[in-house]
């Protein structure tokens, strides 16, 4: 029998603020360390470190016995996970960390579309369709750097597109987990598949593209990889899954939208990035749309209260 999940309380809010701070600064760390170590090498390094840590955790708590029934879904989820971080790595060389923070978190939109077609029990409701519409309108506005094509920053536009592709890959990873036997596997095993396959794939890409030589073990480079591998990919992901087992996912989803806000803030404050008006307007619409999709029940409940309905 599954444990009853409760509404988010003050403790959950405090933990979510901490997690969103960690996730929000992630893109900034990657871009900050890029001159010393190629972003794709950072992604490979973080995946390798966290895969080792998660593997040791599985050895301690168990879970390897389910490999025989889950490895196919695990390989696919891992490939998509690696693809996500490849798009992030390449995109951050073209666009700002602030832009990447927003476009990466379009993932719930793609997850919702995927499960709508694959899982009859999770069909999209009208409020969620409205959210998808708002999100894609927001993406279009954020992409529009000017009235004419000549005024667009084509380099940034390509980086932003890679950010959306990263979000789509993340969303597809979630769909694979939800629609395969991974949905019944231990969280640690599912995470291990993503990390180990991502590590191998990203390292291969780095070798084939020659980026494996773009590594200088400076303090910034080492700190970035260790932060991503230990704090982000290991500690924060396991904490997030722990919260999902105890609190309602819709409540946590609302709090998680602090992440791109933190990401944008860190990009502006720490990296001196500038924000255009069209990006700010588009980002607001994207975040509003994601809220409608991921926290539909929460949105619907509050709309009823606002309209005085029971």
PDB file of N, CA and C in Angstrom, residues 218-290:
ATOM      1  N   UNK A 218      41.407  24.009 -13.230  1.00  0.00           N
ATOM      2  CA  UNK A 218      41.442  25.187 -12.372  1.00  0.00           C
ATOM      3  C   UNK A 218      40.472  24.996 -11.207  1.00  0.00           C
ATOM      4  N   UNK A 219      40.557  25.897 -10.257  1.00  0.00           N
ATOM      5  CA  UNK A 219      39.646  25.834  -9.110  1.00  0.00           C
ATOM      6  C   UNK A 219      38.194  25.946  -9.557  1.00  0.00           C
ATOM      7  N   UNK A 220      37.934  26.842 -10.506  1.00  0.00           N
ATOM      8  CA  UNK A 220      36.566  27.034 -11.005  1.00  0.00           C
ATOM      9  C   UNK A 220      36.067  25.772 -11.700  1.00  0.00           C
ATOM     10  N   UNK A 221      36.902  25.152 -12.536  1.00  0.00           N
ATOM     11  CA  UNK A 221      36.500  23.952 -13.270  1.00  0.00           C
ATOM     12  C   UNK A 221      36.190  22.798 -12.321  1.00  0.00           C
ATOM     13  N   UNK A 222      37.078  22.549 -11.378  1.00  0.00           N
ATOM     14  CA  UNK A 222      36.886  21.453 -10.426  1.00  0.00           C
ATOM     15  C   UNK A 222      35.662  21.706  -9.557  1.00  0.00           C
ATOM     16  N   UNK A 223      35.506  22.950  -9.099  1.00  0.00           N
ATOM     17  CA  UNK A 223      34.359  23.279  -8.253  1.00  0.00           C
ATOM     18  C   UNK A 223      33.056  23.086  -9.009  1.00  0.00           C
ATOM     19  N   UNK A 224      33.023  23.477 -10.276  1.00  0.00           N
ATOM     20  CA  UNK A 224      31.806  23.337 -11.075  1.00  0.00           C
ATOM     21  C   UNK A 224      31.411  21.873 -11.239  1.00  0.00           C
ATOM     22  N   UNK A 225      32.370  21.025 -11.614  1.00  0.00           N
ATOM     23  CA  UNK A 225      32.074  19.610 -11.838  1.00  0.00           C
ATOM     24  C   UNK A 225      31.668  18.920 -10.534  1.00  0.00           C
ATOM     25  N   UNK A 226      32.373  19.211  -9.451  1.00  0.00           N
ATOM     26  CA  UNK A 226      32.027  18.598  -8.167  1.00  0.00           C
ATOM     27  C   UNK A 226      30.659  19.064  -7.681  1.00  0.00           C
ATOM     28  N   UNK A 227      30.377  20.347  -7.864  1.00  0.00           N
ATOM     29  CA  UNK A 227      29.069  20.881  -7.464  1.00  0.00           C
ATOM     30  C   UNK A 227      27.956  20.180  -8.235  1.00  0.00           C
ATOM     31  N   UNK A 228      28.134  20.055  -9.551  1.00  0.00           N
ATOM     32  CA  UNK A 228      27.101  19.421 -10.370  1.00  0.00           C
ATOM     33  C   UNK A 228      26.973  17.930 -10.063  1.00  0.00           C
ATOM     34  N   UNK A 229      28.116  17.258  -9.858  1.00  0.00           N
ATOM     35  CA  UNK A 229      28.090  15.816  -9.651  1.00  0.00           C
ATOM     36  C   UNK A 229      27.595  15.396  -8.290  1.00  0.00           C
ATOM     37  N   UNK A 230      28.052  16.094  -7.231  1.00  0.00           N
ATOM     38  CA  UNK A 230      27.713  15.700  -5.864  1.00  0.00           C
ATOM     39  C   UNK A 230      26.441  16.390  -5.378  1.00  0.00           C
ATOM     40  N   UNK A 231      26.385  17.705  -5.538  1.00  0.00           N
ATOM     41  CA  UNK A 231      25.267  18.471  -4.984  1.00  0.00           C
ATOM     42  C   UNK A 231      24.023  18.373  -5.858  1.00  0.00           C
ATOM     43  N   UNK A 232      24.177  18.582  -7.178  1.00  0.00           N
ATOM     44  CA  UNK A 232      23.011  18.607  -8.069  1.00  0.00           C
ATOM     45  C   UNK A 232      22.529  17.189  -8.407  1.00  0.00           C
ATOM     46  N   UNK A 233      23.383  16.432  -9.088  1.00  0.00           N
ATOM     47  CA  UNK A 233      22.939  15.140  -9.630  1.00  0.00           C
ATOM     48  C   UNK A 233      22.733  14.065  -8.568  1.00  0.00           C
ATOM     49  N   UNK A 234      23.390  14.179  -7.442  1.00  0.00           N
ATOM     50  CA  UNK A 234      23.246  13.163  -6.397  1.00  0.00           C
ATOM     51  C   UNK A 234      22.339  13.647  -5.271  1.00  0.00           C
ATOM     52  N   UNK A 235      22.787  14.632  -4.523  1.00  0.00           N
ATOM     53  CA  UNK A 235      22.050  15.080  -3.342  1.00  0.00           C
ATOM     54  C   UNK A 235      20.678  15.660  -3.685  1.00  0.00           C
ATOM     55  N   UNK A 236      20.636  16.623  -4.623  1.00  0.00           N
ATOM     56  CA  UNK A 236      19.365  17.316  -4.869  1.00  0.00           C
ATOM     57  C   UNK A 236      18.333  16.418  -5.547  1.00  0.00           C
ATOM     58  N   UNK A 237      18.771  15.551  -6.480  1.00  0.00           N
ATOM     59  CA  UNK A 237      17.819  14.672  -7.155  1.00  0.00           C
ATOM     60  C   UNK A 237      17.203  13.670  -6.177  1.00  0.00           C
ATOM     61  N   UNK A 238      18.027  13.095  -5.303  1.00  0.00           N
ATOM     62  CA  UNK A 238      17.503  12.141  -4.336  1.00  0.00           C
ATOM     63  C   UNK A 238      16.593  12.833  -3.327  1.00  0.00           C
ATOM     64  N   UNK A 239      16.926  14.062  -2.960  1.00  0.00           N
ATOM     65  CA  UNK A 239      16.052  14.827  -2.052  1.00  0.00           C
ATOM     66  C   UNK A 239      14.711  15.115  -2.712  1.00  0.00           C
ATOM     67  N   UNK A 240      14.728  15.445  -3.996  1.00  0.00           N
ATOM     68  CA  UNK A 240      13.501  15.704  -4.750  1.00  0.00           C
ATOM     69  C   UNK A 240      12.612  14.464  -4.781  1.00  0.00           C
ATOM     70  N   UNK A 241      13.200  13.307  -5.069  1.00  0.00           N
ATOM     71  CA  UNK A 241      12.426  12.067  -5.091  1.00  0.00           C
ATOM     72  C   UNK A 241      11.885  11.743  -3.696  1.00  0.00           C
ATOM     73  N   UNK A 242      12.650  12.053  -2.670  1.00  0.00           N
ATOM     74  CA  UNK A 242      12.192  11.838  -1.291  1.00  0.00           C
ATOM     75  C   UNK A 242      10.961  12.695  -1.004  1.00  0.00           C
ATOM     76  N   UNK A 243      10.978  13.942  -1.464  1.00  0.00           N
ATOM     77  CA  UNK A 243       9.825  14.820  -1.277  1.00  0.00           C
ATOM     78  C   UNK A 243       8.600  14.294  -2.019  1.00  0.00           C
ATOM     79  N   UNK A 244       8.817  13.792  -3.251  1.00  0.00           N
ATOM     80  CA  UNK A 244       7.696  13.298  -4.058  1.00  0.00           C
ATOM     81  C   UNK A 244       7.001  12.106  -3.406  1.00  0.00           C
ATOM     82  N   UNK A 245       7.720  11.361  -2.593  1.00  0.00           N
ATOM     83  CA  UNK A 245       7.118  10.218  -1.908  1.00  0.00           C
ATOM     84  C   UNK A 245       6.280  10.647  -0.706  1.00  0.00           C
ATOM     85  N   UNK A 246       6.431  11.887  -0.261  1.00  0.00           N
ATOM     86  CA  UNK A 246       5.775  12.329   0.958  1.00  0.00           C
ATOM     87  C   UNK A 246       4.777  13.463   0.772  1.00  0.00           C
ATOM     88  N   UNK A 247       4.927  14.229  -0.312  1.00  0.00           N
ATOM     89  CA  UNK A 247       4.051  15.376  -0.525  1.00  0.00           C
ATOM     90  C   UNK A 247       3.376  15.280  -1.897  1.00  0.00           C
ATOM     91  N   UNK A 248       2.256  16.000  -2.035  1.00  0.00           N
ATOM     92  CA  UNK A 248       1.524  16.014  -3.298  1.00  0.00           C
ATOM     93  C   UNK A 248       2.376  16.657  -4.393  1.00  0.00           C
ATOM     94  N   UNK A 249       2.462  15.975  -5.522  1.00  0.00           N
ATOM     95  CA  UNK A 249       3.323  16.446  -6.612  1.00  0.00           C
ATOM     96  C   UNK A 249       2.894  17.816  -7.120  1.00  0.00           C
ATOM     97  N   UNK A 250       1.583  18.071  -7.158  1.00  0.00           N
ATOM     98  CA  UNK A 250       1.093  19.360  -7.666  1.00  0.00           C
ATOM     99  C   UNK A 250       1.589  20.510  -6.795  1.00  0.00           C
ATOM    100  N   UNK A 251       1.590  20.309  -5.472  1.00  0.00           N
ATOM    101  CA  UNK A 251       2.089  21.351  -4.571  1.00  0.00           C
ATOM    102  C   UNK A 251       3.562  21.620  -4.809  1.00  0.00           C
ATOM    103  N   UNK A 252       4.338  20.569  -4.946  1.00  0.00           N
ATOM    104  CA  UNK A 252       5.781  20.720  -5.159  1.00  0.00           C
ATOM    105  C   UNK A 252       6.069  21.359  -6.516  1.00  0.00           C
ATOM    106  N   UNK A 253       5.230  21.032  -7.509  1.00  0.00           N
ATOM    107  CA  UNK A 253       5.429  21.582  -8.851  1.00  0.00           C
ATOM    108  C   UNK A 253       5.330  23.099  -8.838  1.00  0.00           C
ATOM    109  N   UNK A 254       4.394  23.626  -8.041  1.00  0.00           N
ATOM    110  CA  UNK A 254       4.246  25.078  -7.959  1.00  0.00           C
ATOM    111  C   UNK A 254       5.529  25.705  -7.414  1.00  0.00           C
ATOM    112  N   UNK A 255       6.079  25.112  -6.353  1.00  0.00           N
ATOM    113  CA  UNK A 255       7.310  25.635  -5.767  1.00  0.00           C
ATOM    114  C   UNK A 255       8.491  25.520  -6.727  1.00  0.00           C
ATOM    115  N   UNK A 256       8.505  24.456  -7.542  1.00  0.00           N
ATOM    116  CA  UNK A 256       9.653  24.226  -8.420  1.00  0.00           C
ATOM    117  C   UNK A 256       9.814  25.298  -9.481  1.00  0.00           C
ATOM    118  N   UNK A 257       8.761  26.101  -9.711  1.00  0.00           N
ATOM    119  CA  UNK A 257       8.860  27.156 -10.717  1.00  0.00           C
ATOM    120  C   UNK A 257       9.725  28.319 -10.250  1.00  0.00           C
ATOM    121  N   UNK A 258      10.190  28.243  -8.986  1.00  0.00           N
ATOM    122  CA  UNK A 258      11.177  29.218  -8.534  1.00  0.00           C
ATOM    123  C   UNK A 258      12.514  29.009  -9.240  1.00  0.00           C
ATOM    124  N   UNK A 259      12.753  27.795  -9.748  1.00  0.00           N
ATOM    125  CA  UNK A 259      14.058  27.467 -10.326  1.00  0.00           C
ATOM    126  C   UNK A 259      14.450  28.385 -11.478  1.00  0.00           C
ATOM    127  N   UNK A 260      13.635  28.518 -12.534  1.00  0.00           N
ATOM    128  CA  UNK A 260      14.046  29.423 -13.614  1.00  0.00           C
ATOM    129  C   UNK A 260      14.159  30.870 -13.152  1.00  0.00           C
ATOM    130  N   UNK A 261      13.368  31.267 -12.151  1.00  0.00           N
ATOM    131  CA  UNK A 261      13.485  32.626 -11.635  1.00  0.00           C
ATOM    132  C   UNK A 261      14.847  32.831 -10.977  1.00  0.00           C
ATOM    133  N   UNK A 262      15.276  31.833 -10.191  1.00  0.00           N
ATOM    134  CA  UNK A 262      16.606  31.893  -9.598  1.00  0.00           C
ATOM    135  C   UNK A 262      17.676  31.862 -10.692  1.00  0.00           C
ATOM    136  N   UNK A 263      17.466  31.024 -11.714  1.00  0.00           N
ATOM    137  CA  UNK A 263      18.426  30.923 -12.798  1.00  0.00           C
ATOM    138  C   UNK A 263      18.627  32.243 -13.520  1.00  0.00           C
ATOM    139  N   UNK A 264      17.514  32.925 -13.810  1.00  0.00           N
ATOM    140  CA  UNK A 264      17.592  34.226 -14.468  1.00  0.00           C
ATOM    141  C   UNK A 264      18.299  35.232 -13.567  1.00  0.00           C
ATOM    142  N   UNK A 265      17.938  35.234 -12.280  1.00  0.00           N
ATOM    143  CA  UNK A 265      18.542  36.172 -11.330  1.00  0.00           C
ATOM    144  C   UNK A 265      20.048  35.962 -11.209  1.00  0.00           C
ATOM    145  N   UNK A 266      20.472  34.712 -11.070  1.00  0.00           N
ATOM    146  CA  UNK A 266      21.896  34.421 -10.961  1.00  0.00           C
ATOM    147  C   UNK A 266      22.637  34.802 -12.240  1.00  0.00           C
ATOM    148  N   UNK A 267      22.002  34.563 -13.391  1.00  0.00           N
ATOM    149  CA  UNK A 267      22.638  34.919 -14.656  1.00  0.00           C
ATOM    150  C   UNK A 267      22.883  36.412 -14.762  1.00  0.00           C
ATOM    151  N   UNK A 268      21.919  37.200 -14.311  1.00  0.00           N
ATOM    152  CA  UNK A 268      22.043  38.662 -14.368  1.00  0.00           C
ATOM    153  C   UNK A 268      23.056  39.169 -13.347  1.00  0.00           C
ATOM    154  N   UNK A 269      22.952  38.655 -12.100  1.00  0.00           N
ATOM    155  CA  UNK A 269      23.795  39.166 -11.013  1.00  0.00           C
ATOM    156  C   UNK A 269      25.237  38.667 -11.111  1.00  0.00           C
ATOM    157  N   UNK A 270      25.415  37.364 -11.361  1.00  0.00           N
ATOM    158  CA  UNK A 270      26.750  36.780 -11.330  1.00  0.00           C
ATOM    159  C   UNK A 270      27.487  36.880 -12.659  1.00  0.00           C
ATOM    160  N   UNK A 271      26.740  36.804 -13.770  1.00  0.00           N
ATOM    161  CA  UNK A 271      27.403  36.830 -15.081  1.00  0.00           C
ATOM    162  C   UNK A 271      27.190  38.138 -15.828  1.00  0.00           C
ATOM    163  N   UNK A 272      26.380  39.025 -15.259  1.00  0.00           N
ATOM    164  CA  UNK A 272      26.143  40.308 -15.907  1.00  0.00           C
ATOM    165  C   UNK A 272      25.334  40.207 -17.182  1.00  0.00           C
ATOM    166  N   UNK A 273      24.487  39.192 -17.306  1.00  0.00           N
ATOM    167  CA  UNK A 273      23.686  39.018 -18.514  1.00  0.00           C
ATOM    168  C   UNK A 273      22.566  40.056 -18.573  1.00  0.00           C
ATOM    169  N   UNK A 274      22.221  40.446 -19.786  1.00  0.00           N
ATOM    170  CA  UNK A 274      21.154  41.429 -19.987  1.00  0.00           C
ATOM    171  C   UNK A 274      19.890  40.722 -20.458  1.00  0.00           C
ATOM    172  N   UNK A 275      18.755  41.270 -20.058  1.00  0.00           N
ATOM    173  CA  UNK A 275      17.468  40.695 -20.435  1.00  0.00           C
ATOM    174  C   UNK A 275      16.712  41.666 -21.321  1.00  0.00           C
ATOM    175  N   UNK A 276      16.256  41.196 -22.476  1.00  0.00           N
ATOM    176  CA  UNK A 276      15.446  42.032 -23.350  1.00  0.00           C
ATOM    177  C   UNK A 276      13.990  41.986 -22.898  1.00  0.00           C
ATOM    178  N   UNK A 277      13.238  43.002 -23.282  1.00  0.00           N
ATOM    179  CA  UNK A 277      11.831  43.075 -22.878  1.00  0.00           C
ATOM    180  C   UNK A 277      11.043  41.902 -23.437  1.00  0.00           C
ATOM    181  N   UNK A 278      11.314  41.527 -24.698  1.00  0.00           N
ATOM    182  CA  UNK A 278      10.558  40.425 -25.297  1.00  0.00           C
ATOM    183  C   UNK A 278      10.840  39.111 -24.561  1.00  0.00           C
ATOM    184  N   UNK A 279      12.080  38.930 -24.075  1.00  0.00           N
ATOM    185  CA  UNK A 279      12.387  37.716 -23.323  1.00  0.00           C
ATOM    186  C   UNK A 279      11.642  37.703 -21.992  1.00  0.00           C
ATOM    187  N   UNK A 280      11.618  38.837 -21.298  1.00  0.00           N
ATOM    188  CA  UNK A 280      10.925  38.904 -20.007  1.00  0.00           C
ATOM    189  C   UNK A 280       9.442  38.588 -20.175  1.00  0.00           C
ATOM    190  N   UNK A 281       8.812  39.186 -21.187  1.00  0.00           N
ATOM    191  CA  UNK A 281       7.386  38.925 -21.436  1.00  0.00           C
ATOM    192  C   UNK A 281       7.168  37.458 -21.798  1.00  0.00           C
ATOM    193  N   UNK A 282       8.013  36.944 -22.689  1.00  0.00           N
ATOM    194  CA  UNK A 282       7.887  35.544 -23.090  1.00  0.00           C
ATOM    195  C   UNK A 282       8.114  34.598 -21.929  1.00  0.00           C
ATOM    196  N   UNK A 283       9.106  34.905 -21.075  1.00  0.00           N
ATOM    197  CA  UNK A 283       9.408  34.043 -19.935  1.00  0.00           C
ATOM    198  C   UNK A 283       8.234  33.994 -18.961  1.00  0.00           C
ATOM    199  N   UNK A 284       7.590  35.122 -18.742  1.00  0.00           N
ATOM    200  CA  UNK A 284       6.421  35.159 -17.849  1.00  0.00           C
ATOM    201  C   UNK A 284       5.317  34.257 -18.388  1.00  0.00           C
ATOM    202  N   UNK A 285       5.074  34.330 -19.695  1.00  0.00           N
ATOM    203  CA  UNK A 285       4.035  33.483 -20.303  1.00  0.00           C
ATOM    204  C   UNK A 285       4.423  32.006 -20.226  1.00  0.00           C
ATOM    205  N   UNK A 286       5.699  31.701 -20.437  1.00  0.00           N
ATOM    206  CA  UNK A 286       6.160  30.313 -20.342  1.00  0.00           C
ATOM    207  C   UNK A 286       5.940  29.774 -18.933  1.00  0.00           C
ATOM    208  N   UNK A 287       6.351  30.531 -17.931  1.00  0.00           N
ATOM    209  CA  UNK A 287       6.204  30.088 -16.541  1.00  0.00           C
ATOM    210  C   UNK A 287       4.737  29.963 -16.156  1.00  0.00           C
ATOM    211  N   UNK A 288       3.908  30.877 -16.647  1.00  0.00           N
ATOM    212  CA  UNK A 288       2.472  30.790 -16.371  1.00  0.00           C
ATOM    213  C   UNK A 288       1.890  29.537 -17.016  1.00  0.00           C
ATOM    214  N   UNK A 289       2.294  29.279 -18.247  1.00  0.00           N
ATOM    215  CA  UNK A 289       1.806  28.085 -18.935  1.00  0.00           C
ATOM    216  C   UNK A 289       2.228  26.809 -18.255  1.00  0.00           C
ATOM    217  N   UNK A 290       3.494  26.749 -17.804  1.00  0.00           N
ATOM    218  CA  UNK A 290       3.989  25.566 -17.106  1.00  0.00           C
ATOM    219  C   UNK A 290       3.210  25.352 -15.812  1.00  0.00           C
TER     220      UNK A 290
END
